[in-house]
Short mmCIF file of C-alpha atoms and ligand atoms in Angstrom, two decimals:
data_model
loop_
_atom_site.label_atom_id
_atom_site.label_comp_id
_atom_site.label_asym_id
_atom_site.label_seq_id
_atom_site.Cartn_x
_atom_site.Cartn_y
_atom_site.Cartn_z
CA MET A 1 0.55 -24.41 7.93
CA SER A 2 -1.17 -22.45 10.69
CA ARG A 3 0.02 -18.91 11.52
CA SER A 4 0.40 -17.51 15.03
CA ILE A 5 -1.99 -14.68 15.82
CA ALA A 6 -2.18 -12.13 18.64
CA ILE A 7 -5.48 -10.33 19.26
CA TRP A 8 -5.23 -7.09 21.22
CA GLY A 9 -8.65 -6.26 22.68
CA ALA A 10 -9.83 -9.86 22.33
CA THR A 11 -12.91 -9.52 24.54
CA GLY A 12 -14.48 -6.66 22.58
CA SER A 13 -16.78 -6.59 19.59
CA ILE A 14 -13.97 -6.83 16.98
CA GLY A 15 -11.89 -9.23 19.08
CA GLN A 16 -14.77 -11.68 19.49
CA GLN A 17 -15.78 -11.46 15.83
CA THR A 18 -12.16 -12.18 14.88
CA LEU A 19 -12.22 -15.27 17.08
CA ASP A 20 -15.47 -16.30 15.42
CA VAL A 21 -13.86 -16.20 11.97
CA ILE A 22 -10.85 -18.14 13.32
CA ARG A 23 -13.22 -20.71 14.86
CA ARG A 24 -14.55 -21.40 11.35
CA HIS A 25 -11.02 -22.09 10.06
CA PRO A 26 -9.42 -24.03 12.93
CA HIS A 27 -6.36 -25.14 10.97
CA GLU A 28 -5.37 -21.69 9.70
CA PHE A 29 -4.36 -19.96 12.94
CA GLU A 30 -2.75 -20.78 16.24
CA VAL A 31 -4.07 -18.29 18.79
CA PHE A 32 -0.84 -17.15 20.41
CA ALA A 33 -2.04 -14.30 22.65
CA LEU A 34 -5.29 -12.71 23.77
CA THR A 35 -5.32 -9.36 25.54
CA ALA A 36 -7.94 -7.34 27.41
CA ARG A 37 -8.17 -4.73 30.14
CA SER A 38 -9.77 -6.89 32.83
CA ALA A 39 -10.12 -10.54 33.85
CA SER A 40 -13.67 -10.77 32.54
CA ASP A 41 -15.64 -13.99 32.13
CA GLN A 42 -15.40 -13.42 28.38
CA LEU A 43 -11.61 -13.56 28.55
CA ILE A 44 -11.73 -16.76 30.62
CA ARG A 45 -14.12 -18.38 28.12
CA SER A 46 -11.89 -17.40 25.18
CA CYS A 47 -8.76 -18.68 26.98
CA GLU A 48 -10.57 -21.94 27.69
CA GLU A 49 -11.64 -22.39 24.08
CA PHE A 50 -8.54 -21.16 22.20
CA ARG A 51 -5.82 -22.04 24.77
CA PRO A 52 -3.46 -19.15 23.88
CA ARG A 53 0.17 -19.24 25.01
CA PHE A 54 -0.31 -15.81 26.66
CA ALA A 55 -3.13 -13.75 28.14
CA VAL A 56 -2.32 -10.09 28.82
CA VAL A 57 -4.32 -7.77 31.08
CA ARG A 58 -3.75 -4.49 32.91
CA ASP A 59 -1.85 -4.69 36.21
CA HIS A 60 -4.91 -4.58 38.47
CA ALA A 61 -6.37 -7.72 36.86
CA VAL A 62 -3.29 -9.99 36.74
CA SER A 63 -3.76 -11.90 40.02
CA GLU A 64 -7.51 -12.24 39.41
CA LEU A 65 -6.85 -13.74 35.97
CA VAL A 66 -4.20 -16.10 37.31
CA SER A 67 -6.61 -17.44 39.92
CA LYS A 68 -9.58 -17.65 37.52
CA LEU A 69 -7.50 -19.59 34.97
CA LYS A 70 -6.33 -22.16 37.54
CA GLY A 71 -8.06 -25.43 36.83
CA VAL A 72 -9.43 -24.07 33.52
CA ASN A 73 -6.30 -23.89 31.42
CA SER A 74 -2.74 -24.48 32.60
CA LYS A 75 -1.21 -23.75 29.18
CA THR A 76 -1.81 -19.98 29.26
CA ALA A 77 0.77 -17.73 30.95
CA VAL A 78 -0.62 -14.46 32.31
CA LEU A 79 1.26 -11.22 31.63
CA SER A 80 0.75 -7.59 32.52
CA TYR A 81 0.99 -4.76 29.99
CA ARG A 82 3.95 -3.56 32.06
CA ASP A 83 6.02 -6.65 31.17
CA GLN A 84 7.33 -4.89 28.06
CA SER A 85 10.21 -7.31 27.50
CA ALA A 86 7.89 -10.33 27.78
CA LEU A 87 5.47 -8.67 25.36
CA THR A 88 8.14 -8.56 22.64
CA GLU A 89 7.37 -12.14 21.69
CA ILE A 90 3.68 -11.30 21.35
CA TYR A 91 4.32 -8.24 19.18
CA ALA A 92 6.21 -10.53 16.81
CA ALA A 93 3.32 -12.98 16.24
CA GLN A 94 2.95 -13.68 12.51
CA VAL A 95 -0.41 -11.89 12.46
CA THR A 96 -1.67 -9.18 14.84
CA VAL A 97 -5.19 -7.81 15.15
CA THR A 98 -5.31 -4.46 16.97
CA ALA A 99 -8.79 -4.07 18.44
CA VAL A 100 -8.28 -2.21 21.71
CA THR A 101 -10.54 0.78 21.97
CA GLY A 102 -9.02 4.28 21.89
CA ALA A 103 -5.52 5.62 22.47
CA ALA A 104 -4.89 2.75 24.92
CA GLY A 105 -4.09 0.65 21.85
CA LEU A 106 -1.19 2.83 20.71
CA ASP A 107 1.62 0.53 21.90
CA SER A 108 0.09 -2.57 20.34
CA VAL A 109 -0.09 -0.83 16.94
CA VAL A 110 3.39 0.71 17.07
CA GLU A 111 5.25 -2.26 18.55
CA SER A 112 3.70 -4.90 16.30
CA ILE A 113 4.63 -2.75 13.27
CA ARG A 114 8.18 -2.45 14.62
CA ALA A 115 8.30 -6.23 15.18
CA GLY A 116 7.32 -6.91 11.55
CA SER A 117 4.07 -8.77 12.26
CA ARG A 118 1.34 -8.59 9.60
CA VAL A 119 -0.84 -5.99 11.33
CA LEU A 120 -4.61 -5.84 10.82
CA ILE A 121 -5.68 -2.48 12.24
CA ALA A 122 -9.18 -2.00 13.63
CA ASN A 123 -8.07 0.40 16.37
CA LYS A 124 -8.41 3.66 14.41
CA GLU A 125 -7.46 6.11 17.18
CA PRO A 126 -3.67 5.44 17.07
CA VAL A 127 -3.71 5.92 13.28
CA VAL A 128 -5.43 9.28 13.77
CA MET A 129 -3.02 10.31 16.53
CA LEU A 130 0.19 9.32 14.77
CA GLY A 131 -0.60 10.23 11.15
CA ARG A 132 2.59 10.74 9.20
CA LEU A 133 4.71 9.15 11.95
CA LEU A 134 2.85 5.89 11.42
CA GLN A 135 3.36 6.19 7.68
CA ASP A 136 7.14 6.62 8.28
CA LEU A 137 7.22 3.69 10.71
CA ILE A 138 5.52 1.35 8.24
CA HIS A 139 7.84 2.34 5.42
CA LYS A 140 10.90 2.00 7.65
CA HIS A 141 10.00 -1.51 8.82
CA GLY A 142 8.39 -2.65 5.56
CA THR A 143 5.45 -4.06 7.54
CA ALA A 144 2.27 -5.27 5.84
CA VAL A 145 -0.60 -3.32 7.41
CA LEU A 146 -4.19 -3.96 6.36
CA PRO A 147 -7.31 -2.00 7.35
CA VAL A 148 -10.12 -3.81 9.21
CA ASP A 149 -12.35 -0.77 9.69
CA SER A 150 -15.19 -1.49 7.24
CA GLU A 151 -14.94 1.78 5.31
CA LEU A 152 -11.18 1.61 4.95
CA ASN A 153 -11.39 -2.03 4.06
CA ALA A 154 -13.95 -1.14 1.36
CA ILE A 155 -11.57 1.48 -0.07
CA PHE A 156 -8.74 -1.04 0.13
CA GLN A 157 -10.83 -3.56 -1.81
CA CYS A 158 -11.81 -0.92 -4.41
CA SER A 159 -8.20 0.11 -4.95
CA GLY A 160 -4.93 -1.79 -4.72
CA GLY A 161 -6.49 -4.55 -2.65
CA LEU A 162 -8.12 -5.80 -5.84
CA SER A 163 -4.87 -6.38 -7.63
CA GLY A 164 -4.02 -9.42 -5.53
CA GLY A 165 -0.84 -8.93 -3.58
CA GLN A 166 0.18 -5.54 -5.00
CA PHE A 167 -1.29 -3.28 -2.31
CA GLN A 168 1.20 -1.14 -0.44
CA PRO A 169 -0.25 0.44 2.70
CA PHE A 170 0.08 4.17 3.18
CA GLN A 171 0.55 4.87 -0.52
CA LYS A 172 -1.49 6.81 -3.06
CA ILE A 173 -4.28 5.26 -5.15
CA ALA A 174 -3.34 5.78 -8.81
CA GLY A 175 -5.90 7.72 -10.90
CA LEU A 176 -7.95 8.71 -7.85
CA ARG A 177 -10.48 11.54 -8.14
CA ARG A 178 -12.24 11.20 -4.78
CA ILE A 179 -12.84 8.79 -1.95
CA LEU A 180 -16.51 8.63 -0.99
CA LEU A 181 -16.67 7.63 2.65
CA THR A 182 -20.10 6.37 3.66
CA GLY A 183 -21.67 6.56 7.12
CA SER A 184 -25.12 5.60 8.33
CA GLY A 185 -25.69 8.80 10.33
CA GLY A 186 -26.26 6.77 13.51
CA PRO A 187 -29.38 6.56 15.69
CA PHE A 188 -30.13 10.31 15.68
CA LEU A 189 -30.24 10.91 11.93
CA LYS A 190 -33.86 12.05 12.15
CA THR A 191 -34.11 13.16 15.78
CA GLU A 192 -35.29 16.77 16.25
CA LEU A 193 -32.19 18.91 16.92
CA ASP A 194 -33.81 20.34 20.08
CA ALA A 195 -34.31 16.82 21.43
CA LEU A 196 -30.61 15.87 21.24
CA ILE A 197 -29.98 17.38 24.67
CA HIS A 198 -32.28 14.73 26.16
CA VAL A 199 -30.86 11.61 24.48
CA THR A 200 -29.52 8.99 26.88
CA PRO A 201 -26.36 6.85 26.68
CA GLN A 202 -28.59 3.80 26.11
CA GLN A 203 -30.19 5.46 23.06
CA ALA A 204 -26.80 6.59 21.73
CA VAL A 205 -25.24 3.11 21.87
CA ALA A 206 -28.26 1.49 20.18
CA HIS A 207 -26.88 1.75 16.65
CA PRO A 208 -29.56 1.04 14.02
CA ILE A 209 -27.31 -1.22 11.91
CA TRP A 210 -24.03 -2.23 13.55
CA SER A 211 -23.46 -3.96 16.86
CA MET A 212 -20.28 -2.39 18.29
CA GLY A 213 -18.53 -1.37 21.50
CA ALA A 214 -19.95 1.61 23.45
CA LYS A 215 -17.30 4.20 22.48
CA ILE A 216 -17.48 3.70 18.72
CA SER A 217 -21.30 3.58 18.93
CA VAL A 218 -21.37 7.06 20.49
CA ASP A 219 -18.83 8.20 17.88
CA SER A 220 -21.25 6.98 15.22
CA ALA A 221 -24.09 8.95 16.82
CA THR A 222 -22.02 12.19 16.74
CA MET A 223 -20.40 11.18 13.41
CA MET A 224 -17.02 11.75 15.05
CA ASN A 225 -16.43 8.19 13.88
CA LYS A 226 -16.57 9.46 10.29
CA GLY A 227 -14.35 12.36 11.29
CA LEU A 228 -11.75 9.95 12.67
CA GLU A 229 -12.04 7.95 9.46
CA ILE A 230 -11.38 11.03 7.28
CA ILE A 231 -8.03 11.33 9.05
CA GLU A 232 -7.47 7.57 8.96
CA VAL A 233 -8.11 7.55 5.19
CA ARG A 234 -5.94 10.64 4.74
CA TRP A 235 -2.92 8.69 6.02
CA PHE A 236 -3.77 5.15 5.04
CA PHE A 237 -4.27 6.04 1.39
CA ASP A 238 -2.00 9.11 1.40
CA THR A 239 -4.93 11.25 0.17
CA PRO A 240 -5.34 15.00 0.69
CA PRO A 241 -8.40 15.72 2.88
CA GLU A 242 -10.12 17.72 0.11
CA LYS A 243 -10.39 14.51 -1.94
CA ILE A 244 -12.30 12.72 0.85
CA LYS A 245 -16.08 13.25 0.80
CA VAL A 246 -18.47 11.93 3.43
CA VAL A 247 -21.82 10.61 2.20
CA VAL A 248 -24.64 9.63 4.55
CA HIS A 249 -25.99 6.23 3.55
CA PRO A 250 -28.53 5.07 6.13
CA GLN A 251 -28.81 1.44 4.95
CA GLY A 252 -25.14 0.62 5.66
CA ILE A 253 -24.82 -1.66 2.62
CA VAL A 254 -22.27 0.32 0.58
CA HIS A 255 -19.24 0.50 2.85
CA SER A 256 -17.43 3.19 0.82
CA MET A 257 -16.47 4.00 -2.76
CA VAL A 258 -13.50 5.05 -4.84
CA GLU A 259 -14.10 7.45 -7.73
CA TYR A 260 -11.44 7.46 -10.47
CA GLU A 261 -10.43 10.18 -12.95
CA ASP A 262 -12.14 8.32 -15.83
CA GLY A 263 -15.54 8.58 -14.08
CA SER A 264 -15.64 4.99 -12.76
CA VAL A 265 -16.91 4.60 -9.22
CA LEU A 266 -16.04 1.32 -7.51
CA ALA A 267 -18.08 0.41 -4.44
CA GLN A 268 -17.84 -2.45 -1.97
CA LEU A 269 -21.19 -3.80 -0.79
CA GLY A 270 -22.02 -6.38 1.83
CA SER A 271 -24.12 -7.12 4.90
CA PRO A 272 -23.22 -4.84 7.78
CA ASP A 273 -21.14 -7.50 9.52
CA MET A 274 -17.56 -6.84 10.61
CA ARG A 275 -16.62 -10.47 10.00
CA ILE A 276 -16.43 -9.57 6.29
CA PRO A 277 -13.55 -7.06 6.57
CA ILE A 278 -11.98 -9.15 9.34
CA SER A 279 -11.98 -12.24 7.11
CA ASN A 280 -10.81 -10.17 4.13
CA THR A 281 -7.71 -9.03 6.03
CA LEU A 282 -7.05 -12.34 7.83
CA PHE A 283 -6.86 -14.27 4.56
CA TRP A 284 -5.84 -11.54 2.07
CA PRO A 285 -5.13 -11.90 -0.83
CA ASP A 286 -7.28 -15.06 -0.66
CA ARG A 287 -11.00 -15.02 0.15
CA ARG A 288 -12.53 -17.37 2.68
CA SER A 289 -15.95 -17.69 4.33
CA SER A 290 -16.63 -15.24 7.15
CA GLY A 291 -19.95 -16.48 8.51
CA ALA A 292 -21.71 -13.26 7.42
CA GLU A 293 -25.06 -13.40 5.64
CA PHE A 294 -24.90 -12.99 1.86
CA LEU A 295 -26.63 -9.93 0.40
CA ASN A 296 -29.94 -10.48 -1.32
CA LEU A 297 -30.06 -7.47 -3.66
CA THR A 298 -33.67 -8.00 -4.75
CA GLN A 299 -34.78 -7.83 -1.10
CA LEU A 300 -33.19 -4.41 -0.49
CA SER A 301 -35.73 -1.61 -0.18
CA GLY A 302 -33.35 0.91 -1.75
CA LEU A 303 -29.99 2.57 -1.34
CA ASN A 304 -30.02 6.26 -0.40
CA PHE A 305 -27.17 8.75 -0.29
CA GLN A 306 -27.28 12.28 1.12
CA LYS A 307 -24.98 15.12 2.13
CA PRO A 308 -24.12 15.26 5.85
CA ASP A 309 -25.77 18.03 7.87
CA PHE A 310 -22.97 19.85 9.71
CA ILE A 311 -25.42 21.48 12.15
CA ARG A 312 -26.59 18.06 13.28
CA TYR A 313 -23.02 16.70 13.27
CA PRO A 314 -20.67 19.47 14.51
CA CYS A 315 -17.97 16.86 15.30
CA LEU A 316 -17.77 16.01 11.60
CA LYS A 317 -17.26 19.65 10.66
CA LEU A 318 -14.54 19.95 13.29
CA ALA A 319 -12.80 16.81 12.06
CA HIS A 320 -12.69 18.20 8.50
CA ALA A 321 -10.87 21.27 9.84
CA VAL A 322 -8.52 19.13 11.94
CA ALA A 323 -7.74 16.89 8.96
CA ARG A 324 -6.69 19.98 6.99
CA ALA A 325 -4.68 21.45 9.89
CA GLY A 326 -2.70 18.25 10.60
CA GLY A 327 -0.01 18.33 13.30
CA THR A 328 -0.94 17.55 16.88
CA SER A 329 -4.54 18.73 16.49
CA ALA A 330 -5.69 15.23 15.49
CA ALA A 331 -4.29 13.76 18.72
CA VAL A 332 -5.93 16.59 20.68
CA MET A 333 -9.27 16.00 18.97
CA ASN A 334 -9.07 12.27 19.59
CA ALA A 335 -8.11 12.50 23.27
CA SER A 336 -10.71 15.13 24.13
CA ASN A 337 -13.34 13.12 22.28
CA GLU A 338 -12.44 10.00 24.31
CA GLU A 339 -12.82 12.01 27.52
CA ALA A 340 -16.10 13.59 26.40
CA VAL A 341 -17.61 10.27 25.29
CA ALA A 342 -16.65 8.63 28.60
CA ALA A 343 -18.26 11.56 30.46
CA PHE A 344 -21.44 11.27 28.37
CA LEU A 345 -21.58 7.47 28.90
CA SER A 346 -21.40 7.99 32.65
CA SER A 347 -24.16 10.65 32.42
CA LYS A 348 -21.89 13.55 33.46
CA ILE A 349 -22.61 15.69 30.37
CA HIS A 350 -25.38 15.97 27.77
CA PHE A 351 -24.90 14.52 24.29
CA PRO A 352 -24.43 17.90 22.47
CA CYS A 353 -21.65 18.78 24.96
CA ILE A 354 -19.38 16.13 23.40
CA ALA A 355 -18.78 18.41 20.40
CA ARG A 356 -18.37 21.46 22.65
CA VAL A 357 -15.72 19.76 24.78
CA VAL A 358 -13.77 18.69 21.70
CA ARG A 359 -14.00 22.12 20.06
CA GLU A 360 -12.78 23.89 23.21
CA SER A 361 -9.76 21.57 23.48
CA VAL A 362 -8.81 21.96 19.82
CA GLU A 363 -9.19 25.76 20.01
CA ARG A 364 -7.27 26.09 23.27
CA LEU A 365 -4.37 23.81 22.34
CA GLY A 366 -4.02 24.69 18.66
CA ASP A 367 -1.88 22.53 16.41
CA HIS A 368 1.83 22.03 16.47
CA ARG A 369 4.26 20.20 14.26
CA VAL A 370 4.52 16.51 15.10
CA GLU A 371 8.07 15.53 15.93
CA SER A 372 7.93 12.20 17.76
CA ILE A 373 5.61 9.67 19.36
CA GLU A 374 6.45 11.17 22.75
CA HIS A 375 5.36 14.55 21.41
CA ILE A 376 2.00 13.04 20.39
CA GLN A 377 1.60 11.39 23.78
CA ALA A 378 2.23 14.74 25.47
CA ALA A 379 -0.44 16.39 23.28
CA ASP A 380 -2.83 13.56 24.19
CA ALA A 381 -2.18 14.04 27.93
CA GLN A 382 -2.56 17.82 27.71
CA ALA A 383 -5.83 17.49 25.77
CA ARG A 384 -7.26 15.20 28.44
CA ILE A 385 -6.55 17.79 31.15
CA VAL A 386 -8.18 20.57 29.13
CA ALA A 387 -11.16 18.35 28.22
CA ARG A 388 -11.74 17.42 31.87
CA GLU A 389 -11.86 21.12 32.75
CA SER A 390 -14.52 21.68 30.08
CA ILE A 391 -16.45 18.61 31.25
CA GLN A 392 -16.39 19.97 34.80
CA LYS A 393 -17.89 23.26 33.58
CA MET A 394 -20.59 21.51 31.54
CA SER A 395 -21.40 18.77 34.05
CA ILE A 396 -25.10 18.04 34.59
N1 LIG B 401 -16.93 -2.71 16.79
C1 LIG B 401 -16.87 -2.43 15.50
O1 LIG B 401 -17.74 -2.84 14.72
C2 LIG B 401 -15.72 -1.61 14.96
C3 LIG B 401 -15.69 -1.30 13.59
C4 LIG B 401 -14.60 -0.60 13.08
C5 LIG B 401 -13.58 -0.19 13.92
N2 LIG B 401 -13.64 -0.48 15.24
C6 LIG B 401 -12.55 -0.02 16.10
O2 LIG B 401 -11.98 -1.15 16.77
C7 LIG B 401 -11.57 -0.80 18.09
C8 LIG B 401 -12.29 -1.72 19.07
O3 LIG B 401 -13.69 -1.47 19.01
P1 LIG B 401 -14.74 -2.44 19.73
O4 LIG B 401 -16.08 -1.95 19.32
O5 LIG B 401 -14.35 -3.85 19.47
O6 LIG B 401 -14.48 -2.06 21.26
P2 LIG B 401 -15.01 -2.82 22.56
O7 LIG B 401 -16.08 -3.77 22.23
O8 LIG B 401 -15.27 -1.75 23.56
O9 LIG B 401 -13.72 -3.67 23.03
C9 LIG B 401 -12.54 -3.02 23.44
C10 LIG B 401 -11.46 -4.03 23.78
O10 LIG B 401 -10.32 -3.30 24.22
C11 LIG B 401 -10.00 -3.68 25.59
N3 LIG B 401 -9.60 -2.46 26.28
C12 LIG B 401 -10.33 -1.34 26.48
N4 LIG B 401 -9.62 -0.43 27.17
C13 LIG B 401 -8.41 -1.00 27.41
C14 LIG B 401 -7.26 -0.57 28.11
N5 LIG B 401 -7.18 0.62 28.70
N6 LIG B 401 -6.20 -1.41 28.13
C15 LIG B 401 -6.23 -2.62 27.55
N7 LIG B 401 -7.31 -3.09 26.89
C16 LIG B 401 -8.39 -2.29 26.83
C17 LIG B 401 -11.29 -4.25 26.16
O11 LIG B 401 -11.01 -5.12 27.26
P3 LIG B 401 -12.14 -5.34 28.44
O12 LIG B 401 -13.23 -6.16 27.79
O13 LIG B 401 -11.40 -6.09 29.49
O14 LIG B 401 -12.59 -3.98 28.84
C18 LIG B 401 -11.83 -4.98 24.92
O15 LIG B 401 -11.13 -6.19 24.76
C19 LIG B 401 -11.91 0.68 18.27
O16 LIG B 401 -10.79 1.46 17.98
C20 LIG B 401 -12.99 0.93 17.21
O17 LIG B 401 -13.01 2.27 16.76
C21 LIG B 401 -14.67 -1.18 15.77
#
């Protein structure tokens, strides 16, 4: 029997790859809702092909979407993100994929967990922001939450995910010594440090291995992406930050590893194609085809692993400190990073200023005990104000 699925951020890189996996298994899912920010041609094409019951966009795009869908598809009702009561039905879809970029995806993560959907989380920023609160929410509602992010999915597969049905999200891995979190190092792994001030947004989003949305591509170039993942792993696998080690692995074939107390190291390998972790979570605990190329081990030129250089990647060093501090500092780091990346992408600041903006916000706002989601949202809003002040000072 097919299961209803809601895809939040359906027009993006993860959203479209999810639809591609679904396209290969047409009888497994009924696409119930697709969401995006704007009424883009991509959203119209996806609504035409998958005929969801609902399409959700931000307020400004509702009337445009209604008129664009006329004559294309009369089955799809258009909703705004403000229609919270109407969204309740969508949050309760049997399966939810959260693939909005940034803190804007917070509601879709929280509400679908509350509604008891099976939630496949790609949208890492809300996990980083909420930390222990998310852990509490999942335990309270008994929701099945699975990680789509390739590194977390690799850890999932190398731990409880292997035991077919036994995995409990946000719980410890038994016998764990360390989690080895791999990252490619992004496009500037070998760029002269002095030249980083001149790199352009186009160069930063041209990731050597993965094809992703603009924000996460810049995060990969600064390695803030790995920093966010340290915090994501910290909560998802209930692991103290000192047991999480980042390893630079330029080929992007080993997606992360779990080292156990007996000396065993389990790794998950695969082509760098997000359809693999997407398919893994869509069908878990079964395995179905994803459309990704199979690895040809004898064709690989080699697999290299090296320590990260904290001078090249100051965001990674900062994230380590934030992971240890806990509290609201993770939300502050995340929000100021979102602001700094947006400023860099619109050529307002130089690439190395991203780390400076984030550091200033974290230092100025400090960290406070997390008490509620509203408390986190207030820290996020405050961090954006402080980050914009720094951006103003550093603007080109
Ligand atoms: N791409 C990857 O390979 C990858 C891997 C691991 C984890 N992730 C994580 O997955 C998430 C999505 O990444 P992505 O690369 O797929 O991003 P993306 O290509 O930029 O797509 C973002 C999606 O979110 C929607 N969106 C953006 N801002 C929004 C807002 N304010 N309100 C409502 N919808 C909004 C976009 O709609 P519009 O098209 O209308 O703007 C689009 O559908 C991120 O958290 C990222 O860190 C991505």
